[in-house]
GROMACS .gro file of C-alpha atoms in nm:
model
  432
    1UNK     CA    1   9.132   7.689  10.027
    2UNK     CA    2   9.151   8.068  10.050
    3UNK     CA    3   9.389   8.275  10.277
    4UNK     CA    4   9.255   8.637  10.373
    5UNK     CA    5   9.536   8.826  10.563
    6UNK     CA    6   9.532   9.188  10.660
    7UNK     CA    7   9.825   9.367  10.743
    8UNK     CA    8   9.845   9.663  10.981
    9UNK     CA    9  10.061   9.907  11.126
   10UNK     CA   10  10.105   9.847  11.523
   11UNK     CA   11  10.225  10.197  11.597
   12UNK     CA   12  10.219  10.570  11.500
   13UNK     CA   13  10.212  10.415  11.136
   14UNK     CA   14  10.552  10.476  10.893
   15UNK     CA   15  10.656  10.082  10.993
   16UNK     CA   16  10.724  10.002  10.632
   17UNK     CA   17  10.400   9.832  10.585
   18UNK     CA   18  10.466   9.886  10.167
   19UNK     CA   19  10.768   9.674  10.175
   20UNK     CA   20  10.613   9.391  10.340
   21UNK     CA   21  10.281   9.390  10.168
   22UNK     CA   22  10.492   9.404   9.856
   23UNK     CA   23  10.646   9.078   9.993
   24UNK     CA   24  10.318   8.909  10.079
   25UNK     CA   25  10.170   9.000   9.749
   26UNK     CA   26  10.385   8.772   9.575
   27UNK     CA   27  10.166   8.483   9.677
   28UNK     CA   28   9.844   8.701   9.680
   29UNK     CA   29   9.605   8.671   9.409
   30UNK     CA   30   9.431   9.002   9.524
   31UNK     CA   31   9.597   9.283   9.755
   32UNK     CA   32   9.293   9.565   9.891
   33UNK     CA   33   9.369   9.868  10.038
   34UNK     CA   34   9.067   9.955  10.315
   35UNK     CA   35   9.094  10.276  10.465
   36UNK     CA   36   9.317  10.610  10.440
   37UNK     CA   37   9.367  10.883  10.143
   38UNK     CA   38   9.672  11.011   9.992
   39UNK     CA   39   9.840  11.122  10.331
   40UNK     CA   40   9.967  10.797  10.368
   41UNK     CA   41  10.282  10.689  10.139
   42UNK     CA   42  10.438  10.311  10.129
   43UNK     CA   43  10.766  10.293  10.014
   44UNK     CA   44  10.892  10.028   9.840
   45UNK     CA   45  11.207   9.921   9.640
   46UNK     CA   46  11.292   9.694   9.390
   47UNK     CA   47  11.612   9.638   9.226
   48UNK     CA   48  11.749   9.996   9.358
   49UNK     CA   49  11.390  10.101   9.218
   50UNK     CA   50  11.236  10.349   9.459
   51UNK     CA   51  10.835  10.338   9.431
   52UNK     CA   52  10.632  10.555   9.665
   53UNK     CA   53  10.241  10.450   9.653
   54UNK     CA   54   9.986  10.692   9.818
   55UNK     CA   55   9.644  10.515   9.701
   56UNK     CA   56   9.708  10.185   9.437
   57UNK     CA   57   9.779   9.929   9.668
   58UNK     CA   58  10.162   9.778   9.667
   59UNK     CA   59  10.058   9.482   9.504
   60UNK     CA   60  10.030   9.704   9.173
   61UNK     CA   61  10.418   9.625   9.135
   62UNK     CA   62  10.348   9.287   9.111
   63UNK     CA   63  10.239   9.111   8.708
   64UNK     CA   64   9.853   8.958   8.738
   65UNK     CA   65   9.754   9.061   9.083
   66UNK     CA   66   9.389   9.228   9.113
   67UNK     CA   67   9.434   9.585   9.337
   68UNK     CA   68   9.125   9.729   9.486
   69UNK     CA   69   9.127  10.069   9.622
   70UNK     CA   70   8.796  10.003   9.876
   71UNK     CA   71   8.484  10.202  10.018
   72UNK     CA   72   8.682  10.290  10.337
   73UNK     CA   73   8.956  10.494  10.122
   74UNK     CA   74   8.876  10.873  10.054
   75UNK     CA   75   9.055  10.959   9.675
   76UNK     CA   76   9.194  11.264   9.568
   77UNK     CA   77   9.140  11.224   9.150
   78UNK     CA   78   9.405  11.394   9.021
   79UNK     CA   79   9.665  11.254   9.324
   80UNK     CA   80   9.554  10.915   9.234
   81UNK     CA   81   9.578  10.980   8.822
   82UNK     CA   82   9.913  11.112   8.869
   83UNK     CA   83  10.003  10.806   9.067
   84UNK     CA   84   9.864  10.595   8.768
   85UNK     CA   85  10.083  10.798   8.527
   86UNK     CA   86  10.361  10.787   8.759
   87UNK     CA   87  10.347  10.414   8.763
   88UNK     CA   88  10.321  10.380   8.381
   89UNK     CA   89  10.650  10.560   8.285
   90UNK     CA   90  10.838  10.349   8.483
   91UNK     CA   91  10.669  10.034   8.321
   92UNK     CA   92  10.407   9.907   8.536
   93UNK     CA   93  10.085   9.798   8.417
   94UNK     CA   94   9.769   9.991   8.572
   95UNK     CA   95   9.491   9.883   8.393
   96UNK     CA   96   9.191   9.623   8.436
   97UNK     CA   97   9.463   9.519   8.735
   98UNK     CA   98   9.318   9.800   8.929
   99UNK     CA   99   8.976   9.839   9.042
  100UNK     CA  100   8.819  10.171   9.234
  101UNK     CA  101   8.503  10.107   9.485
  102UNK     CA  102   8.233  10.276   9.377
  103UNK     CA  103   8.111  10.385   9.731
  104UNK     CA  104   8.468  10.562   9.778
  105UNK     CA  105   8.399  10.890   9.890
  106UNK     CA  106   8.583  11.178   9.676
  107UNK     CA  107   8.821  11.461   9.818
  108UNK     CA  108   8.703  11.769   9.730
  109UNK     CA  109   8.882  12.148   9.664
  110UNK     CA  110   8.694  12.319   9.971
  111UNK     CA  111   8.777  11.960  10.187
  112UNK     CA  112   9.127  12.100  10.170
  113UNK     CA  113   9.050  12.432  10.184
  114UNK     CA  114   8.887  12.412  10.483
  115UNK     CA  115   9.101  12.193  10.647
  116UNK     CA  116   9.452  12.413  10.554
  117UNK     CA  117   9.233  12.701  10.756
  118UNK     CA  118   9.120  12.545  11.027
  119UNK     CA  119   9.458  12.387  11.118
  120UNK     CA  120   9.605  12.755  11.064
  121UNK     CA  121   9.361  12.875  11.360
  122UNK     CA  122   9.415  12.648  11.600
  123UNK     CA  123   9.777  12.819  11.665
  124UNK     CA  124   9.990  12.647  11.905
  125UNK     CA  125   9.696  12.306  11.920
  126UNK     CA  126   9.767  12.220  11.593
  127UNK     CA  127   9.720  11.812  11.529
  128UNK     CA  128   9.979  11.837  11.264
  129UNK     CA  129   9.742  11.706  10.973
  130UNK     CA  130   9.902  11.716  10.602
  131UNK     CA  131   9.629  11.951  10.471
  132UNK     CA  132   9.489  11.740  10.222
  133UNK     CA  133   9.157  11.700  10.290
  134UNK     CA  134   9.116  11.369  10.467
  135UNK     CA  135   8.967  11.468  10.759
  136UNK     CA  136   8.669  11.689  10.612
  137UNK     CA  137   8.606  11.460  10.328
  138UNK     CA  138   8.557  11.185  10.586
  139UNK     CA  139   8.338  11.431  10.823
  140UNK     CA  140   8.097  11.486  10.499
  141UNK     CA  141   8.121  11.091  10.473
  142UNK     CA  142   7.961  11.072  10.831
  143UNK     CA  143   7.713  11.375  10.828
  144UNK     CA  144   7.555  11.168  10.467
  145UNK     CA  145   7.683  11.493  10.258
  146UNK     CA  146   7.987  11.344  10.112
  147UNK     CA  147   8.021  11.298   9.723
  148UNK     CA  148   8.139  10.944   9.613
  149UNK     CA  149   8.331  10.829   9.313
  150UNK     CA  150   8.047  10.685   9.168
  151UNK     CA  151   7.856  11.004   9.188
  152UNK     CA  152   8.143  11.184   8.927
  153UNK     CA  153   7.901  10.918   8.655
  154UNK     CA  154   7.641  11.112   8.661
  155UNK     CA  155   7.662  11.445   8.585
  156UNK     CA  156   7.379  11.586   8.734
  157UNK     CA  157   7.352  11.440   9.081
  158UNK     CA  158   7.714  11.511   9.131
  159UNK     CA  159   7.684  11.915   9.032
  160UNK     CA  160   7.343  11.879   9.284
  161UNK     CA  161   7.598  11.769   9.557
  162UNK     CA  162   7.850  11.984   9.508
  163UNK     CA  163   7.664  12.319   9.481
  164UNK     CA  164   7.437  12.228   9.774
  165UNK     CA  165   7.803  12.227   9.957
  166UNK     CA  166   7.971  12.480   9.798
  167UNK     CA  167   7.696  12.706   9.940
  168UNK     CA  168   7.786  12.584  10.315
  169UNK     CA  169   8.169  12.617  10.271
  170UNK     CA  170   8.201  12.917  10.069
  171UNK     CA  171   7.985  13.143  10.355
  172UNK     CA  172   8.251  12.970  10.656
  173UNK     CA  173   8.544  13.016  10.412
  174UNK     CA  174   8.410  13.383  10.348
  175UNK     CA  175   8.252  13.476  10.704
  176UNK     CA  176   8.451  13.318  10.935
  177UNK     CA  177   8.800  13.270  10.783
  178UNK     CA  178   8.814  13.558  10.555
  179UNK     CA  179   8.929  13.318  10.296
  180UNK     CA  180   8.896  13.268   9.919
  181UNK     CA  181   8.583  13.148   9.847
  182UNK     CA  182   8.525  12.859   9.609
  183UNK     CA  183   8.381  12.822   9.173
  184UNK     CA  184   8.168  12.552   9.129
  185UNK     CA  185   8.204  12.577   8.752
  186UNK     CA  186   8.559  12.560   8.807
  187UNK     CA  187   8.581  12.285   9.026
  188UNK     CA  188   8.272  12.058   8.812
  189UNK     CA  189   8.456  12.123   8.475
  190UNK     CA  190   8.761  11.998   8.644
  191UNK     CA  191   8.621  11.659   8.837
  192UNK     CA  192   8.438  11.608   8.513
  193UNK     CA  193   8.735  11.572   8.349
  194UNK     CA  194   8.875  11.298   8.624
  195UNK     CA  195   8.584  11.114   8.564
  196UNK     CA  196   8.631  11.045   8.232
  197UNK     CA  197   9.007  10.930   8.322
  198UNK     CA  198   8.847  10.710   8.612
  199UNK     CA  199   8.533  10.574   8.508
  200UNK     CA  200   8.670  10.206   8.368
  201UNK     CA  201   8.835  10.152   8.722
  202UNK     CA  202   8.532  10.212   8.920
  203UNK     CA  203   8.357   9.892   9.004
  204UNK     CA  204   8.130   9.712   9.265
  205UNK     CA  205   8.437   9.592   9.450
  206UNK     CA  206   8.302   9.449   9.736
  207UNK     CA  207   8.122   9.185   9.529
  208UNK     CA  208   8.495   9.162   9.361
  209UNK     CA  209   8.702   9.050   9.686
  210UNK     CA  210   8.398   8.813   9.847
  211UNK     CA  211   8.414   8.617   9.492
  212UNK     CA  212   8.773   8.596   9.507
  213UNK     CA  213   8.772   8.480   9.882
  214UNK     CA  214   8.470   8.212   9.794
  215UNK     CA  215   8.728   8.112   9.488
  216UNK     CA  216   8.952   7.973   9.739
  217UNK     CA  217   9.210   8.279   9.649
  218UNK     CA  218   9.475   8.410   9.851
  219UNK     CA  219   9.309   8.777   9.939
  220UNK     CA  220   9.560   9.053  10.101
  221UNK     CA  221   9.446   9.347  10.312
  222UNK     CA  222   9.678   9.632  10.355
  223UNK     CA  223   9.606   9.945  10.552
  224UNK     CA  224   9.779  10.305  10.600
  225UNK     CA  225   9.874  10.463  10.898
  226UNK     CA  226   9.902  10.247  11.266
  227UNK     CA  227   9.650  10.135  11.503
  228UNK     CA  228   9.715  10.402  11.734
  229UNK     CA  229   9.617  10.692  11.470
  230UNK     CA  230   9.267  10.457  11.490
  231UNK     CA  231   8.996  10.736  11.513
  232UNK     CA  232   8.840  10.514  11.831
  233UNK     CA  233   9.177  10.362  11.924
  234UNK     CA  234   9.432  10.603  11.892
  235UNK     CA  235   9.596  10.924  12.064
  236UNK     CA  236   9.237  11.066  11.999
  237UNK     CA  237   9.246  11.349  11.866
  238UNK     CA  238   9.601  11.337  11.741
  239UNK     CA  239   9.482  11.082  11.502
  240UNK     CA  240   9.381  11.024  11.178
  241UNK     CA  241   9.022  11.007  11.073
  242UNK     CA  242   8.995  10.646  10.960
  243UNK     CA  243   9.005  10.349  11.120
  244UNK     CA  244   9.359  10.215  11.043
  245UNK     CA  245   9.300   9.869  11.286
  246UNK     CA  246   9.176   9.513  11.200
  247UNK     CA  247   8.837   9.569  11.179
  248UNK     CA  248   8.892   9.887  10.937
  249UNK     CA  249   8.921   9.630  10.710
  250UNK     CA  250   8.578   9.456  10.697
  251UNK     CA  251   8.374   9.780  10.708
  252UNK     CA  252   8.652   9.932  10.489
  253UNK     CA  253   8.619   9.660  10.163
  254UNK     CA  254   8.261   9.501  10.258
  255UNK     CA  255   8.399   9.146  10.435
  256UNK     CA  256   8.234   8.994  10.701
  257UNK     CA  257   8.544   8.934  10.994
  258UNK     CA  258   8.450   8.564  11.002
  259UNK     CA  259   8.613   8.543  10.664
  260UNK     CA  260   8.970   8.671  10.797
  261UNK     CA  261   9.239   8.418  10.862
  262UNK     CA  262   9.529   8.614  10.962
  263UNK     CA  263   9.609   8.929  11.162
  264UNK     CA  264  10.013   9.062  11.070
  265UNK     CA  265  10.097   9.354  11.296
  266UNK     CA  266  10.413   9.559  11.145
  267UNK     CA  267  10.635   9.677  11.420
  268UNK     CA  268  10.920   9.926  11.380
  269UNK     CA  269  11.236   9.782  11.589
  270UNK     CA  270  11.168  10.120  11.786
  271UNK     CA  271  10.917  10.383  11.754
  272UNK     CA  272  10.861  10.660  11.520
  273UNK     CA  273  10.507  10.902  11.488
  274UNK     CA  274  10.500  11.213  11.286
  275UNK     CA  275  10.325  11.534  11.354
  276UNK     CA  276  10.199  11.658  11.742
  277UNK     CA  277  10.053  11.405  12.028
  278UNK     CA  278  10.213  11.222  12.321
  279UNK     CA  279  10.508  10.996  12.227
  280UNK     CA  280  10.641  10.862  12.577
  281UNK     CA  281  10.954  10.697  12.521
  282UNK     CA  282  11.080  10.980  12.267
  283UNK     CA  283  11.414  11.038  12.242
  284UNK     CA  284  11.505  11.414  12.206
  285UNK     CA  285  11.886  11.403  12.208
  286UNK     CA  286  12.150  11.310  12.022
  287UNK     CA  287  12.057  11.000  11.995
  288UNK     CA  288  11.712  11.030  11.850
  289UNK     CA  289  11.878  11.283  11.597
  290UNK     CA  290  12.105  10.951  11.479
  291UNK     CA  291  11.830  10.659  11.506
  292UNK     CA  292  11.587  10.978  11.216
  293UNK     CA  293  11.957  10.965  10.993
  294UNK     CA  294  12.010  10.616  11.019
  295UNK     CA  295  11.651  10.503  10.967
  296UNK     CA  296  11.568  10.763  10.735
  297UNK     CA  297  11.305  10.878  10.948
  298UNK     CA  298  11.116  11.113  10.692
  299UNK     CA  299  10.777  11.091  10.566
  300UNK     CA  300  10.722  10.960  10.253
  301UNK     CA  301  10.477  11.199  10.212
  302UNK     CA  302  10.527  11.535  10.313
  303UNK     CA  303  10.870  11.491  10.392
  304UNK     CA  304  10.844  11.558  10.741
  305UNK     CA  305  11.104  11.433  10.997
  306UNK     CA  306  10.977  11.150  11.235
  307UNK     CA  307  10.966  11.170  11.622
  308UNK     CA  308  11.229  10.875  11.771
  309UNK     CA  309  11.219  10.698  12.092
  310UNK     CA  310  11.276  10.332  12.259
  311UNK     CA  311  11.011  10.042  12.131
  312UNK     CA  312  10.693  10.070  12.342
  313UNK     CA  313  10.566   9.750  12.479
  314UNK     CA  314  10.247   9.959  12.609
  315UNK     CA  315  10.162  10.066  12.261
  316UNK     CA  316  10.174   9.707  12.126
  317UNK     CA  317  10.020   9.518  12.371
  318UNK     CA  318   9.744   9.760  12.308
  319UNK     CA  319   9.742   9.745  11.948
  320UNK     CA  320   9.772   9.373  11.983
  321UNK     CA  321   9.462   9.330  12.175
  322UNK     CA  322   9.239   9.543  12.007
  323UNK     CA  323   9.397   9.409  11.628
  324UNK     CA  324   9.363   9.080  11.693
  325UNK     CA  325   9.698   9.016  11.599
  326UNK     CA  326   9.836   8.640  11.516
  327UNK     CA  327  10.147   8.725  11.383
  328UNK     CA  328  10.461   9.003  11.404
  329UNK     CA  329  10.665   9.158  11.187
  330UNK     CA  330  10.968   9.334  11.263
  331UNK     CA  331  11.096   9.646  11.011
  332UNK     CA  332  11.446   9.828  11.066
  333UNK     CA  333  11.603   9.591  11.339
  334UNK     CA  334  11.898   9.673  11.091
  335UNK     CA  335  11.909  10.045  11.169
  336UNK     CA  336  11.975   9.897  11.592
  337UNK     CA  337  12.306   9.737  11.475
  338UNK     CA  338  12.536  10.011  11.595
  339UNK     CA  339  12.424  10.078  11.905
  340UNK     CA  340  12.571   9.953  12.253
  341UNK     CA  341  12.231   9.884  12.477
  342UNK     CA  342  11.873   9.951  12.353
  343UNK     CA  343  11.608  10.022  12.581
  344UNK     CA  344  11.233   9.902  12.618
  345UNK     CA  345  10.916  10.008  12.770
  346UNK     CA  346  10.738   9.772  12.973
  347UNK     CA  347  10.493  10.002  13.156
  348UNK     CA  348  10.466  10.347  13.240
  349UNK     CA  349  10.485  10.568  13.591
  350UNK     CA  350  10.202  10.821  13.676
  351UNK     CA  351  10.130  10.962  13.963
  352UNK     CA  352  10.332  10.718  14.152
  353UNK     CA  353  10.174  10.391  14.011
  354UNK     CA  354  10.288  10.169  13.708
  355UNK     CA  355  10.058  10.175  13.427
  356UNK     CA  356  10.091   9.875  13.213
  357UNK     CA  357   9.783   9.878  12.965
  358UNK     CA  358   9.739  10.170  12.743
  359UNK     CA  359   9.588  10.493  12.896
  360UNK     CA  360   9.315  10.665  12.744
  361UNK     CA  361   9.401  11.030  12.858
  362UNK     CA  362   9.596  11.223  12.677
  363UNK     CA  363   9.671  11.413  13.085
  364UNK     CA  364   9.883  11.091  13.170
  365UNK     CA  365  10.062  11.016  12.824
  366UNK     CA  366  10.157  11.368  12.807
  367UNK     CA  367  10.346  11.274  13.160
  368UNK     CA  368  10.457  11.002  13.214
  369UNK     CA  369  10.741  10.818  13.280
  370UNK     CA  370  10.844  10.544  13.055
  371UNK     CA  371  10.971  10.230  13.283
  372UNK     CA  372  11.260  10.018  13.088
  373UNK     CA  373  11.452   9.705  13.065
  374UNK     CA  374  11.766   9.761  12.877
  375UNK     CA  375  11.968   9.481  12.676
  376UNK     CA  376  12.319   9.473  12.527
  377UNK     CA  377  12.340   9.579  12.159
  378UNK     CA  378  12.442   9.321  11.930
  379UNK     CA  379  12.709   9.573  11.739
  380UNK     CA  380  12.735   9.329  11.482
  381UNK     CA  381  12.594   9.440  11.082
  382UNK     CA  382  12.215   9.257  11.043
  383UNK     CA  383  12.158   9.424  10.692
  384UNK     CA  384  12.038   9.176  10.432
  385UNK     CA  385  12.070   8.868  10.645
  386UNK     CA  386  11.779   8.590  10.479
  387UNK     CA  387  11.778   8.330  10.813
  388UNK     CA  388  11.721   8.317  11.149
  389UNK     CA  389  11.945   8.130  11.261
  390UNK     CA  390  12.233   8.382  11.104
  391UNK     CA  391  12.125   8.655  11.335
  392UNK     CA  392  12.315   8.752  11.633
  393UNK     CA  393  12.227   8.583  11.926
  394UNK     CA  394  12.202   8.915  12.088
  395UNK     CA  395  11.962   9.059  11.809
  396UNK     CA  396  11.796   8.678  11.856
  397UNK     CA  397  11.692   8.772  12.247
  398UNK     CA  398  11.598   9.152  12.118
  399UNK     CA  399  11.301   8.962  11.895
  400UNK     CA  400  11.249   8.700  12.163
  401UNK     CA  401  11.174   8.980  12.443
  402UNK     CA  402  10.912   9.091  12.213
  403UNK     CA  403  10.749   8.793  12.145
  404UNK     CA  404  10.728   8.693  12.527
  405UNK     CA  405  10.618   9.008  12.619
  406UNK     CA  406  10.318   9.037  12.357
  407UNK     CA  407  10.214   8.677  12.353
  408UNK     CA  408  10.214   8.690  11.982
  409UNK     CA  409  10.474   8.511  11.728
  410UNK     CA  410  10.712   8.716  11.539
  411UNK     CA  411  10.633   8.559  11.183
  412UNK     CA  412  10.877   8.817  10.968
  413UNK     CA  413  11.197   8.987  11.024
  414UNK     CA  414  11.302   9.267  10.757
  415UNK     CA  415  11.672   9.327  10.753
  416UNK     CA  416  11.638   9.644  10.476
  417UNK     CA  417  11.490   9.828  10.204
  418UNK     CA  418  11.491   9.597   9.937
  419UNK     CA  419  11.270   9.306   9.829
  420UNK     CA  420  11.461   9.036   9.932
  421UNK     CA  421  11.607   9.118  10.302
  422UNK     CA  422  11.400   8.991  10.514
  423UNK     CA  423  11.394   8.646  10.672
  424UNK     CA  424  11.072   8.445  10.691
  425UNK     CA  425  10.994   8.271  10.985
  426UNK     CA  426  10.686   8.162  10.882
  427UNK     CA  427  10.497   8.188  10.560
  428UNK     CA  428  10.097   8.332  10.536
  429UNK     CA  429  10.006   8.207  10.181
  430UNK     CA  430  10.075   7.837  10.002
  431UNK     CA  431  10.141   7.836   9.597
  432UNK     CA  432  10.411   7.882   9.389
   0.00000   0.00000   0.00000
């Protein structure tokens, strides 16, 4: 009998989802990424190996496991055929092992063009996106003028779509931004070129992972981002413009959600977001400054330096209940080990009441006041540790508080970078 698990982030994203996918895929027979574009990285290491995947899903590092890159993912071409390269100078197969949706929806030139402007003109409300083009290639998605990866096949209808929206772009570029304007020769020689380097991945993939689910195969689901840059769920409109929670992944690979078994929620042992929105238990001191150095707190990305505050029990109750979660995972308890009490937030204080599910205004995040329990430090090294029962019993409560608190079992624990820290409490896929 099949297992179909998804895996999610459960805050701001950058919870080391590509480690533990990595893990999971192991016993996976198929690992699908649903959503996202090549703003998202997952880092993963192996053997002091440092991989950094923006678009081939994590299982790629793994001999005779099927990667789809689904309809909910918007692709860059030539960031996703450098990735391939990438991947094949340091040995790893990418061939008939990966397989490209055809209903993908492509990142165009003037999708980042007119995103790099428009977040230039906002000033001082910038949302802090990367520039890429994610956004506007997922608004032409929506308003049914979007170009998809199946459209680069044929020729004709693809140079159709793109000068019918050149002609739109180029006259805001031009009129309104005083910006270079756009060659449509240029840019179809170019995409022509991709599609010639892409056309034996693209495939009807959603017909791909059903089969392998009715097969009785373990299936894996990974997504980018967290559940709280969810376009519908998230610190709208500092958020990204997918749909990074549970049910991203049905729409985002073509499964029905009666055919999902497990939900895994990846939770940083404190919380990290990148780029501008409400982060209530940040830490803007000293102290945040040595949780981003000890953590590593940089996007894998863009390189940007992560926000750092307390864990937020607000945040993942919410992401809990609207993910469906069954099961936790805990990243970076190890980067906690030095530190003498840690504090968590239970509920929030606005206007002189305590808030304890998620607020929807941006007004009240913006102020207010975190409330916290604190508990002793464990000041004792967790790096690498394998079992459970090895932990420190104060590190021990740390992941019990969270379990009681969210109603949801803490299934993994990872205790570093590498492969093989991380203890498994309880296993998601049967084989060898």
């Amino acid at each position: 009998m099949s297992k179909v698990v998804v895996v999610v982030g459960s805050q701001w994203g950058d919870e080391g989802k590509g480690k533990i996918v990595d893990c999971l895929a192991g016993k996976a027979d198929l690992v699908a990424r649903f959503q996202g574009g090549h703003n998202a990285g997952h880092t993963v290491v192996i053997n002091d190996r440092q991989f950094i995947l923006h678009l081939v899903p994590s299982g790629i590092l793994h001999p005779g496991k099927l990667c789809i890159v689904g309809n909910g993912v918007v692709i860059e071409p030539d960031a996703l055929i450098k990735e391939i390269d990438a991947l094949r100078k340091e040995g790893i197969a990418v061939d008939e092992n990966l397989r490209i949706s055809k209903s993908a929806h492509v990142i165009m030139p003037y999708h980042m063009a007119i995103e790099k402007v428009k977040e230039e003109s906002r000033g001082d409300r910038k949302i802090g996106t990367t520039g890429r083009g994610i956004g506007p290639s997922y608004m032409d998605k929506i308003s049914r003028s979007g170009i998809r990866i199946v459209d680069l096949l044929w020729p004709e209808v693809f140079r159709e779509k793109l000068d019918s929206n050149l002609e739109e772009i180029n006259f805001i570029l031009d009129r309104k931004y005083g910006a270079d304007v756009l060659d449509a020769d240029e840019i179809y020689d170019r995409y022509m070129g991709y599609s010639v380097l892409l056309k034996d991945y693209i495939d009807d993939t959603d017909i791909i992972v059903n089969r392998y689910i009715d097969e009785g195969r373990n299936v894996l689901f990974e997504g980018a981002q967290g559940a709280l840059l969810d376009v519908d769920h998230g610190t709208y409109p500092y958020v990204t413009s997918s749909s990074p929670s549970a049910g991203g992944a049905c729409t985002g690979l073509g499964v029905g959600p009666t055919r999902i078994d497990d939900v895994l929620g990846i939770v940083k042992a404190y919380t990290t977001r990148v780029g501008g929105g409400p982060l209530p238990t940040e830490l803007k001191d000293e102290l945040g400054e040595r949780i981003r150095a000890r953590g590593g707190e940089y996007g894998a990305t863009t390189g940007r330096p992560r926000r750092c505050g307390w864990l937020d029990l607000v945040v993942l109750r919410h992401s809990a209940r609207i993910n469906g979660l069954t099961g936790l995972i805990i990243t970076k308890l190890d980067i906690l080990d030095e530190l003498d009490s840690i504090k968590v937030c239970v509920a929030y204080r606005y206007g002189g009441r305590v808030i304890e599910d998620f607020p929807k205004e941006l007004e009240i995040l913006r102020n207010c006041e975190p409330i916290f329990e604190e508990v002793q430090g464990w000041k004792t090294n967790t790096a690498g540790i394998t079992e459970f029962k090895l932990l420190p019993e104060k590190a021990k409560d740390y992941i019990r508080l969270i379990e009681g608190k969210l109603d949801v079992p803490v299934d993994i624990i990872s205790t570093g970078q590498k492969r093989d820290e991380l203890i498994m409490i309880r296993s998601h896929f049967t084989g060898p």
